[in-house]
Amino acid sequence: AVSSPPALSPFATASTLLTAAILCCAWTRAPPGTVARARSASRIQMTDQGPTTNAEDQARAAALKASGKAGGPGAAAADLDAFPTVEVQAGTFKYVLINAYTSDGSTSKTLVRSGPGSYHVDVATPTVDALKACGFVVDIPGGGRINRDDANKNVLIYGYSYGFGKADHALTSELVRKDFPGYNVSWSDEGY
């Protein structure tokens, strides 16, 4: 059965999303499955409890990627600075890397977004829509999962996205490390 996208979180009403697009801010959607992590002496085992992908998700991801290629006039470096580089919610969620460029290519910024969403496209859409509303050219080179454990001050980046492919986890970990000083930030190519 084809399902519709998840409802917006109570923190992201229609008016706040419109305001976000106008002010060039980004928001996330809600709610996905969870990922359980079990440690053994030699490796980390990760299992997903949420949906993986379907034809509708694949089509939505391809459409979102294609829609980001057309920038508009008025995109300025100052507007791009309004977007936080990293937005990672506590818990385990899907994540995407988003590259945003001014239409003339003179300025760019890579963003990390991780939060509730059944599919990676659900995590990417609010930020991509806000960037496009500001006139930026957008590319989504990949995704995966991020587990942010505040109690133990750990962030684990792993897995891949069926819709967007595997993100550069090394780059993601560099960006996250800057926003989470004092946290142990690691990454792995294991797991989904």
mmCIF file with all atom_site columns, C-alpha atoms in Angstrom, residues 9-120:
data_model
loop_
_atom_site.group_PDB
_atom_site.id
_atom_site.type_symbol
_atom_site.label_atom_id
_atom_site.label_alt_id
_atom_site.label_comp_id
_atom_site.label_asym_id
_atom_site.label_entity_id
_atom_site.label_seq_id
_atom_site.pdbx_PDB_ins_code
_atom_site.Cartn_x
_atom_site.Cartn_y
_atom_site.Cartn_z
_atom_site.occupancy
_atom_site.B_iso_or_equiv
_atom_site.pdbx_formal_charge
_atom_site.auth_seq_id
_atom_site.auth_comp_id
_atom_site.auth_asym_id
_atom_site.auth_atom_id
_atom_site.pdbx_PDB_model_num
ATOM 1   C CA . SER A 1 9   ? 6.231  17.622 13.882  1.00 0.00 ? 9   SER A CA 1
ATOM 2   C CA . PRO A 1 10  ? 4.211  19.834 16.245  1.00 0.00 ? 10  PRO A CA 1
ATOM 3   C CA . PHE A 1 11  ? 7.155  22.241 16.223  1.00 0.00 ? 11  PHE A CA 1
ATOM 4   C CA . ALA A 1 12  ? 6.934  22.819 12.466  1.00 0.00 ? 12  ALA A CA 1
ATOM 5   C CA . THR A 1 13  ? 3.539  24.299 11.614  1.00 0.00 ? 13  THR A CA 1
ATOM 6   C CA . ALA A 1 14  ? 2.727  25.610 8.158   1.00 0.00 ? 14  ALA A CA 1
ATOM 7   C CA . SER A 1 15  ? 3.421  29.174 9.285   1.00 0.00 ? 15  SER A CA 1
ATOM 8   C CA . THR A 1 16  ? 6.791  28.265 10.775  1.00 0.00 ? 16  THR A CA 1
ATOM 9   C CA . LEU A 1 17  ? 7.780  26.460 7.564   1.00 0.00 ? 17  LEU A CA 1
ATOM 10  C CA . LEU A 1 18  ? 6.803  29.495 5.519   1.00 0.00 ? 18  LEU A CA 1
ATOM 11  C CA . THR A 1 19  ? 8.774  31.686 7.905   1.00 0.00 ? 19  THR A CA 1
ATOM 12  C CA . ALA A 1 20  ? 11.699 29.260 7.652   1.00 0.00 ? 20  ALA A CA 1
ATOM 13  C CA . ALA A 1 21  ? 11.719 29.506 3.872   1.00 0.00 ? 21  ALA A CA 1
ATOM 14  C CA . ILE A 1 22  ? 11.508 33.277 4.009   1.00 0.00 ? 22  ILE A CA 1
ATOM 15  C CA . LEU A 1 23  ? 14.249 33.548 6.620   1.00 0.00 ? 23  LEU A CA 1
ATOM 16  C CA . CYS A 1 24  ? 16.260 30.728 5.037   1.00 0.00 ? 24  CYS A CA 1
ATOM 17  C CA . CYS A 1 25  ? 16.015 28.427 8.037   1.00 0.00 ? 25  CYS A CA 1
ATOM 18  C CA . ALA A 1 26  ? 15.486 24.635 8.014   1.00 0.00 ? 26  ALA A CA 1
ATOM 19  C CA . TRP A 1 27  ? 13.114 22.248 9.829   1.00 0.00 ? 27  TRP A CA 1
ATOM 20  C CA . THR A 1 28  ? 12.642 18.478 10.126  1.00 0.00 ? 28  THR A CA 1
ATOM 21  C CA . ARG A 1 29  ? 9.729  16.052 9.927   1.00 0.00 ? 29  ARG A CA 1
ATOM 22  C CA . ALA A 1 30  ? 8.496  13.220 12.173  1.00 0.00 ? 30  ALA A CA 1
ATOM 23  C CA . PRO A 1 31  ? 8.559  10.135 13.146  1.00 0.00 ? 31  PRO A CA 1
ATOM 24  C CA . PRO A 1 32  ? 10.672 7.123  11.987  1.00 0.00 ? 32  PRO A CA 1
ATOM 25  C CA . GLY A 1 33  ? 11.481 3.688  13.314  1.00 0.00 ? 33  GLY A CA 1
ATOM 26  C CA . THR A 1 34  ? 14.348 3.211  15.703  1.00 0.00 ? 34  THR A CA 1
ATOM 27  C CA . VAL A 1 35  ? 17.750 1.652  15.395  1.00 0.00 ? 35  VAL A CA 1
ATOM 28  C CA . ALA A 1 36  ? 19.120 -0.564 18.110  1.00 0.00 ? 36  ALA A CA 1
ATOM 29  C CA . ARG A 1 37  ? 22.845 -0.827 18.656  1.00 0.00 ? 37  ARG A CA 1
ATOM 30  C CA . ALA A 1 38  ? 24.528 -3.730 20.438  1.00 0.00 ? 38  ALA A CA 1
ATOM 31  C CA . ARG A 1 39  ? 28.248 -3.712 21.146  1.00 0.00 ? 39  ARG A CA 1
ATOM 32  C CA . SER A 1 40  ? 30.409 -6.797 21.053  1.00 0.00 ? 40  SER A CA 1
ATOM 33  C CA . ALA A 1 41  ? 34.111 -7.019 21.825  1.00 0.00 ? 41  ALA A CA 1
ATOM 34  C CA . SER A 1 42  ? 35.091 -6.808 18.170  1.00 0.00 ? 42  SER A CA 1
ATOM 35  C CA . ARG A 1 43  ? 32.388 -4.818 16.344  1.00 0.00 ? 43  ARG A CA 1
ATOM 36  C CA . ILE A 1 44  ? 29.168 -2.856 16.465  1.00 0.00 ? 44  ILE A CA 1
ATOM 37  C CA . GLN A 1 45  ? 25.996 -4.548 15.267  1.00 0.00 ? 45  GLN A CA 1
ATOM 38  C CA . MET A 1 46  ? 23.217 -2.257 14.010  1.00 0.00 ? 46  MET A CA 1
ATOM 39  C CA . THR A 1 47  ? 19.669 -3.268 13.127  1.00 0.00 ? 47  THR A CA 1
ATOM 40  C CA . ASP A 1 48  ? 16.903 -1.092 11.718  1.00 0.00 ? 48  ASP A CA 1
ATOM 41  C CA . GLN A 1 49  ? 13.346 -1.243 13.032  1.00 0.00 ? 49  GLN A CA 1
ATOM 42  C CA . GLY A 1 50  ? 11.894 1.238  10.504  1.00 0.00 ? 50  GLY A CA 1
ATOM 43  C CA . PRO A 1 51  ? 10.978 1.181  6.819   1.00 0.00 ? 51  PRO A CA 1
ATOM 44  C CA . THR A 1 52  ? 13.784 0.884  4.295   1.00 0.00 ? 52  THR A CA 1
ATOM 45  C CA . THR A 1 53  ? 12.462 1.941  0.889   1.00 0.00 ? 53  THR A CA 1
ATOM 46  C CA . ASN A 1 54  ? 9.795  1.427  -1.714  1.00 0.00 ? 54  ASN A CA 1
ATOM 47  C CA . ALA A 1 55  ? 9.121  2.609  -5.266  1.00 0.00 ? 55  ALA A CA 1
ATOM 48  C CA . GLU A 1 56  ? 7.353  5.755  -4.054  1.00 0.00 ? 56  GLU A CA 1
ATOM 49  C CA . ASP A 1 57  ? 10.318 6.689  -1.820  1.00 0.00 ? 57  ASP A CA 1
ATOM 50  C CA . GLN A 1 58  ? 12.748 6.124  -4.704  1.00 0.00 ? 58  GLN A CA 1
ATOM 51  C CA . ALA A 1 59  ? 10.651 8.355  -6.976  1.00 0.00 ? 59  ALA A CA 1
ATOM 52  C CA . ARG A 1 60  ? 10.353 11.093 -4.337  1.00 0.00 ? 60  ARG A CA 1
ATOM 53  C CA . ALA A 1 61  ? 14.135 11.040 -3.730  1.00 0.00 ? 61  ALA A CA 1
ATOM 54  C CA . ALA A 1 62  ? 14.876 11.285 -7.468  1.00 0.00 ? 62  ALA A CA 1
ATOM 55  C CA . ALA A 1 63  ? 12.381 14.144 -7.870  1.00 0.00 ? 63  ALA A CA 1
ATOM 56  C CA . LEU A 1 64  ? 13.837 16.039 -4.897  1.00 0.00 ? 64  LEU A CA 1
ATOM 57  C CA . LYS A 1 65  ? 17.377 15.651 -6.275  1.00 0.00 ? 65  LYS A CA 1
ATOM 58  C CA . ALA A 1 66  ? 16.281 16.846 -9.717  1.00 0.00 ? 66  ALA A CA 1
ATOM 59  C CA . SER A 1 67  ? 14.334 19.803 -8.318  1.00 0.00 ? 67  SER A CA 1
ATOM 60  C CA . GLY A 1 68  ? 17.395 21.181 -6.548  1.00 0.00 ? 68  GLY A CA 1
ATOM 61  C CA . LYS A 1 69  ? 19.400 21.688 -9.737  1.00 0.00 ? 69  LYS A CA 1
ATOM 62  C CA . ALA A 1 70  ? 17.641 24.921 -10.740 1.00 0.00 ? 70  ALA A CA 1
ATOM 63  C CA . GLY A 1 71  ? 18.759 27.844 -8.621  1.00 0.00 ? 71  GLY A CA 1
ATOM 64  C CA . GLY A 1 72  ? 17.249 31.263 -8.708  1.00 0.00 ? 72  GLY A CA 1
ATOM 65  C CA . PRO A 1 73  ? 18.357 34.853 -8.538  1.00 0.00 ? 73  PRO A CA 1
ATOM 66  C CA . GLY A 1 74  ? 18.888 36.492 -5.207  1.00 0.00 ? 74  GLY A CA 1
ATOM 67  C CA . ALA A 1 75  ? 20.740 33.673 -3.437  1.00 0.00 ? 75  ALA A CA 1
ATOM 68  C CA . ALA A 1 76  ? 23.528 35.302 -1.461  1.00 0.00 ? 76  ALA A CA 1
ATOM 69  C CA . ALA A 1 77  ? 26.293 33.984 0.760   1.00 0.00 ? 77  ALA A CA 1
ATOM 70  C CA . ALA A 1 78  ? 24.755 35.848 3.708   1.00 0.00 ? 78  ALA A CA 1
ATOM 71  C CA . ASP A 1 79  ? 21.504 33.933 3.186   1.00 0.00 ? 79  ASP A CA 1
ATOM 72  C CA . LEU A 1 80  ? 23.410 30.644 3.189   1.00 0.00 ? 80  LEU A CA 1
ATOM 73  C CA . ASP A 1 81  ? 24.964 31.572 6.531   1.00 0.00 ? 81  ASP A CA 1
ATOM 74  C CA . ALA A 1 82  ? 21.440 31.573 8.021   1.00 0.00 ? 82  ALA A CA 1
ATOM 75  C CA . PHE A 1 83  ? 21.355 27.782 7.636   1.00 0.00 ? 83  PHE A CA 1
ATOM 76  C CA . PRO A 1 84  ? 23.089 25.930 10.504  1.00 0.00 ? 84  PRO A CA 1
ATOM 77  C CA . THR A 1 85  ? 25.740 23.553 9.193   1.00 0.00 ? 85  THR A CA 1
ATOM 78  C CA . VAL A 1 86  ? 24.626 20.695 11.460  1.00 0.00 ? 86  VAL A CA 1
ATOM 79  C CA . GLU A 1 87  ? 21.191 19.789 12.802  1.00 0.00 ? 87  GLU A CA 1
ATOM 80  C CA . VAL A 1 88  ? 21.315 16.386 14.499  1.00 0.00 ? 88  VAL A CA 1
ATOM 81  C CA . GLN A 1 89  ? 18.583 15.398 16.928  1.00 0.00 ? 89  GLN A CA 1
ATOM 82  C CA . ALA A 1 90  ? 19.261 13.152 19.921  1.00 0.00 ? 90  ALA A CA 1
ATOM 83  C CA . GLY A 1 91  ? 18.492 9.484  19.248  1.00 0.00 ? 91  GLY A CA 1
ATOM 84  C CA . THR A 1 92  ? 18.964 7.424  16.096  1.00 0.00 ? 92  THR A CA 1
ATOM 85  C CA . PHE A 1 93  ? 17.634 8.858  12.861  1.00 0.00 ? 93  PHE A CA 1
ATOM 86  C CA . LYS A 1 94  ? 18.246 8.809  9.136   1.00 0.00 ? 94  LYS A CA 1
ATOM 87  C CA . TYR A 1 95  ? 20.484 11.608 7.884   1.00 0.00 ? 95  TYR A CA 1
ATOM 88  C CA . VAL A 1 96  ? 21.375 13.351 4.637   1.00 0.00 ? 96  VAL A CA 1
ATOM 89  C CA . LEU A 1 97  ? 24.220 15.523 3.433   1.00 0.00 ? 97  LEU A CA 1
ATOM 90  C CA . ILE A 1 98  ? 22.985 18.535 1.482   1.00 0.00 ? 98  ILE A CA 1
ATOM 91  C CA . ASN A 1 99  ? 25.259 20.706 -0.666  1.00 0.00 ? 99  ASN A CA 1
ATOM 92  C CA . ALA A 1 100 ? 23.908 24.206 -1.333  1.00 0.00 ? 100 ALA A CA 1
ATOM 93  C CA . TYR A 1 101 ? 25.398 26.660 -3.851  1.00 0.00 ? 101 TYR A CA 1
ATOM 94  C CA . THR A 1 102 ? 24.678 30.190 -4.970  1.00 0.00 ? 102 THR A CA 1
ATOM 95  C CA . SER A 1 103 ? 23.403 30.149 -8.567  1.00 0.00 ? 103 SER A CA 1
ATOM 96  C CA . ASP A 1 104 ? 26.724 31.538 -9.835  1.00 0.00 ? 104 ASP A CA 1
ATOM 97  C CA . GLY A 1 105 ? 28.647 28.860 -7.891  1.00 0.00 ? 105 GLY A CA 1
ATOM 98  C CA . SER A 1 106 ? 30.703 31.433 -5.984  1.00 0.00 ? 106 SER A CA 1
ATOM 99  C CA . THR A 1 107 ? 29.634 30.200 -2.536  1.00 0.00 ? 107 THR A CA 1
ATOM 100 C CA . SER A 1 108 ? 28.766 26.754 -1.228  1.00 0.00 ? 108 SER A CA 1
ATOM 101 C CA . LYS A 1 109 ? 28.014 25.057 2.066   1.00 0.00 ? 109 LYS A CA 1
ATOM 102 C CA . THR A 1 110 ? 27.549 21.425 3.088   1.00 0.00 ? 110 THR A CA 1
ATOM 103 C CA . LEU A 1 111 ? 24.771 20.759 5.601   1.00 0.00 ? 111 LEU A CA 1
ATOM 104 C CA . VAL A 1 112 ? 24.049 17.707 7.761   1.00 0.00 ? 112 VAL A CA 1
ATOM 105 C CA . ARG A 1 113 ? 20.419 17.002 8.638   1.00 0.00 ? 113 ARG A CA 1
ATOM 106 C CA . SER A 1 114 ? 19.325 14.155 10.908  1.00 0.00 ? 114 SER A CA 1
ATOM 107 C CA . GLY A 1 115 ? 15.935 13.856 12.510  1.00 0.00 ? 115 GLY A CA 1
ATOM 108 C CA . PRO A 1 116 ? 12.573 12.127 12.372  1.00 0.00 ? 116 PRO A CA 1
ATOM 109 C CA . GLY A 1 117 ? 11.344 10.897 9.007   1.00 0.00 ? 117 GLY A CA 1
ATOM 110 C CA . SER A 1 118 ? 10.258 7.539  7.643   1.00 0.00 ? 118 SER A CA 1
ATOM 111 C CA . TYR A 1 119 ? 12.588 7.914  4.662   1.00 0.00 ? 119 TYR A CA 1
ATOM 112 C CA . HIS A 1 120 ? 15.720 9.949  3.928   1.00 0.00 ? 120 HIS A CA 1
#
